[in-house]
Amino acid sequence: MAAAVARVCEPGHAGVELLLAPRALVPAPSTTSFTPSGAHIAILDSSFNPPTLAHIAMASTLFPPPDPGAYTARLLLYSARNADKTPKHGDAAPAQRAEMMLLAARSVGPAGSGGSGAGVGSGTGVALVSEPTFVAKSTALVQALSQQQQQQQKGTPPPALTFLVGTDTLVRIFDPKYYPASGLGAALDALFAHAWLVCCARGTADELREQDALLARPDVAVWVRQGKIRLLPPLQGYEDR
């Protein structure tokens, strides 16, 4: 683990370091036509400093309607670089955060069901990435996870990704300041070519108002209508956890 953490923290690092590969990247044959590929991976991107009950609950959720496509695998992701935040004195070191993610993965529910507390063996993976934006993360993850798929079964198409995000993260994804001039539209096209966003608010009134205002924006509403952005019910009881 130490070597992988060191690599992902190096300037200029590209790609994904898989500390624990998620199981069931190549699922059993299914009749559902939901995804363009058989594999559908739920990804919670968080630095876990430390992991909370809300993180575990969010990572264990099911893919929301209207489509019936269940997750076939789950992945906890640590980004060594953050578009907004820099490490502060007293923060957990990258190796400590990676260790916390490995421990948290034991509590995440199995891919095909909701609910946490699954215990060891639920099949949740853990990965490290250096990319700060979701567009770059999704590109790197598709490449890395496709390679894992090919090792399990050759000829399988790339996986579909769903990023589980909170309201604050969803707002940042649609903030033009994180993209080159006039580059937001192209970046979102690239992201949604193989990914979905599922937003799960903690249920506070202020956060729900912020979420409603964002989803009403024309440039965001178009993705909602296409089903690329979906909402989960607020995580009641996790407002401060």
XYZ file of C-alpha atoms in Angstrom:
241
model
C 0.000 0.000 0.000
C 2.762 2.455 0.897
C 4.269 2.317 -2.597
C 0.901 2.953 -4.258
C 0.222 5.927 -1.985
C 3.668 7.360 -2.729
C 3.145 7.010 -6.487
C -0.247 8.706 -6.537
C 1.129 11.643 -4.530
C 3.978 12.271 -6.977
C 3.626 15.380 -9.199
C 2.516 14.426 -12.684
C 1.143 11.028 -11.693
C -1.603 9.812 -14.008
C -3.863 6.829 -13.722
C -5.372 4.822 -10.886
C -3.802 2.800 -8.093
C -6.121 -0.043 -7.072
C -5.501 -0.981 -3.446
C -8.398 -3.412 -3.421
C -10.076 -4.384 -6.680
C -13.882 -4.543 -6.521
C -15.338 -7.953 -7.165
C -18.030 -8.710 -9.757
C -16.776 -6.315 -12.412
C -18.117 -8.875 -14.882
C -21.604 -9.764 -13.637
C -23.774 -12.717 -14.507
C -25.863 -12.311 -17.686
C -28.852 -10.040 -17.156
C -31.980 -9.166 -19.083
C -31.821 -5.495 -18.166
C -30.839 -3.064 -20.896
C -29.998 -0.251 -18.491
C -26.280 0.200 -19.048
C -24.168 0.135 -22.208
C -22.092 -2.551 -20.501
C -22.716 -5.315 -18.025
C -20.755 -3.712 -15.199
C -22.187 -0.781 -13.241
C -19.901 0.573 -10.519
C -20.964 2.865 -7.680
C -18.114 5.220 -6.721
C -17.878 7.313 -3.578
C -15.077 9.846 -3.949
C -14.053 11.069 -0.508
C -10.832 11.696 1.343
C -12.366 10.195 4.504
C -10.826 12.356 7.206
C -12.161 10.321 8.980
C -14.945 8.214 7.393
C -18.347 8.924 8.899
C -21.605 7.021 9.284
C -23.009 9.232 6.521
C -20.204 8.138 4.164
C -20.981 4.467 4.815
C -24.730 4.988 4.401
C -24.217 6.884 1.142
C -21.814 4.297 -0.269
C -24.324 1.526 0.499
C -27.303 3.043 -1.351
C -29.046 1.538 -4.369
C -29.227 3.109 -7.829
C -32.453 5.165 -7.911
C -35.376 4.668 -10.354
C -36.633 4.882 -13.038
C -34.199 2.360 -14.550
C -33.695 -0.964 -12.770
C -29.963 -1.352 -13.324
C -28.364 -2.448 -10.065
C -24.751 -1.816 -9.163
C -22.497 -4.785 -9.799
C -19.601 -3.390 -7.746
C -18.755 -0.545 -5.371
C -15.572 1.506 -5.098
C -14.250 3.959 -2.511
C -11.957 6.529 -4.133
C -9.331 8.815 -2.601
C -8.135 11.740 -4.707
C -4.641 12.853 -3.740
C -5.276 16.276 -5.293
C -8.376 18.344 -4.593
C -9.523 21.198 -6.806
C -10.336 23.322 -3.740
C -8.678 22.012 -0.621
C -5.055 21.796 0.464
C -3.908 19.678 3.417
C -3.921 21.460 6.775
C -1.732 20.885 9.793
C -3.114 17.969 11.748
C -4.922 16.358 8.802
C -4.495 12.645 8.290
C -1.613 11.728 5.981
C -2.428 10.080 2.613
C -1.345 6.658 3.904
C -3.619 7.051 6.930
C -6.543 8.022 4.726
C -5.948 5.016 2.501
C -5.940 2.762 5.567
C -9.217 4.310 6.753
C -10.754 3.620 3.342
C -9.725 -0.027 3.488
C -11.373 -0.302 6.895
C -14.495 1.561 5.751
C -14.894 -0.775 2.762
C -15.699 -3.595 5.182
C -18.860 -1.807 6.306
C -20.266 -0.947 2.877
C -23.232 -3.021 1.736
C -22.935 -5.535 -1.135
C -23.354 -4.131 -4.631
C -26.746 -5.657 -5.309
C -28.440 -4.521 -2.119
C -28.816 -1.428 0.023
C -27.854 -1.087 3.646
C -24.512 -0.994 5.390
C -22.993 -3.359 7.896
C -22.167 -6.067 5.363
C -18.915 -6.954 7.060
C -15.743 -8.337 5.511
C -16.301 -9.823 2.083
C -18.849 -7.374 0.666
C -16.601 -6.913 -2.372
C -16.157 -3.138 -2.165
C -12.951 -1.934 -3.797
C -10.591 0.888 -2.836
C -8.619 3.036 -5.277
C -6.348 6.075 -5.309
C -6.240 8.695 -8.048
C -4.359 11.958 -8.482
C -6.799 13.717 -10.819
C -8.679 16.632 -9.186
C -11.722 16.861 -11.505
C -14.510 14.344 -12.022
C -14.031 14.411 -15.786
C -10.391 13.337 -15.455
C -11.210 10.854 -12.685
C -13.885 9.164 -14.768
C -11.557 8.828 -17.760
C -8.803 7.304 -15.620
C -11.230 4.961 -13.867
C -12.796 3.664 -17.068
C -9.338 2.789 -18.371
C -8.171 1.111 -15.153
C -11.379 -0.798 -14.481
C -11.629 -1.910 -18.106
C -8.203 -3.497 -17.715
C -9.451 -5.313 -14.616
C -12.484 -6.517 -16.553
C -10.354 -7.893 -19.353
C -8.415 -9.955 -16.823
C -11.682 -11.507 -15.644
C -13.299 -11.930 -19.051
C -11.914 -10.782 -22.380
C -14.127 -8.830 -24.741
C -16.266 -7.139 -22.107
C -17.240 -3.509 -22.829
C -16.143 -0.651 -20.548
C -18.000 -0.301 -17.245
C -20.657 2.296 -16.533
C -19.789 4.534 -13.580
C -22.059 6.245 -11.075
C -20.505 8.849 -8.778
C -22.269 9.248 -5.443
C -21.997 12.906 -4.458
C -23.300 15.379 -1.918
C -24.880 18.691 -2.823
C -21.665 20.680 -2.354
C -19.801 18.390 -4.748
C -22.602 18.529 -7.306
C -22.419 22.325 -7.223
C -18.650 22.233 -7.855
C -19.020 19.859 -10.804
C -21.144 22.485 -12.581
C -19.011 25.485 -11.596
C -17.295 26.940 -14.711
C -14.271 28.103 -12.680
C -12.917 24.533 -12.611
C -12.776 24.295 -16.405
C -10.946 26.068 -19.244
C -12.718 29.059 -20.763
C -15.866 27.914 -22.578
C -14.903 24.328 -21.740
C -17.679 23.353 -19.327
C -20.012 21.941 -21.972
C -17.381 19.746 -23.598
C -16.174 18.513 -20.211
C -19.679 17.510 -19.152
C -20.262 15.761 -22.474
C -17.143 13.690 -21.800
C -18.192 12.921 -18.223
C -21.743 11.870 -19.035
C -20.651 9.730 -21.975
C -20.042 6.895 -19.515
C -21.064 8.193 -16.092
C -24.049 9.141 -13.958
C -24.238 11.409 -10.915
C -26.400 10.407 -7.965
C -26.815 13.152 -5.373
C -27.658 12.381 -1.778
C -28.264 15.370 0.481
C -28.038 15.144 4.246
C -31.496 16.622 4.608
C -30.914 20.121 6.000
C -33.253 22.838 4.718
C -30.410 25.025 3.425
C -28.821 22.157 1.514
C -32.114 21.123 -0.082
C -32.738 24.708 -1.221
C -29.252 24.858 -2.738
C -29.877 21.567 -4.511
C -33.210 22.738 -5.946
C -31.653 25.980 -7.213
C -28.853 24.110 -8.964
C -31.135 21.573 -10.626
C -33.321 24.398 -11.963
C -30.422 25.854 -13.966
C -30.969 25.195 -17.703
C -27.453 23.776 -18.186
C -28.052 21.318 -15.333
C -31.714 20.536 -15.987
C -30.865 19.118 -19.416
C -28.839 16.344 -17.749
C -31.595 15.726 -15.210
C -34.087 15.197 -18.047
C -31.723 12.684 -19.644
C -31.491 10.749 -16.388
C -27.788 11.453 -15.998
C -28.346 13.237 -12.677
C -30.510 11.473 -10.119
C -31.513 12.152 -6.557
C -31.673 9.916 -3.533
C -33.903 10.705 -0.561
C -32.075 12.750 2.092
C -30.068 10.708 4.585
C -32.283 11.377 7.564
C -30.458 11.156 10.870
C -27.007 11.764 9.350
C -27.022 15.569 9.324
C -24.112 15.715 11.784
C -22.537 12.287 11.295
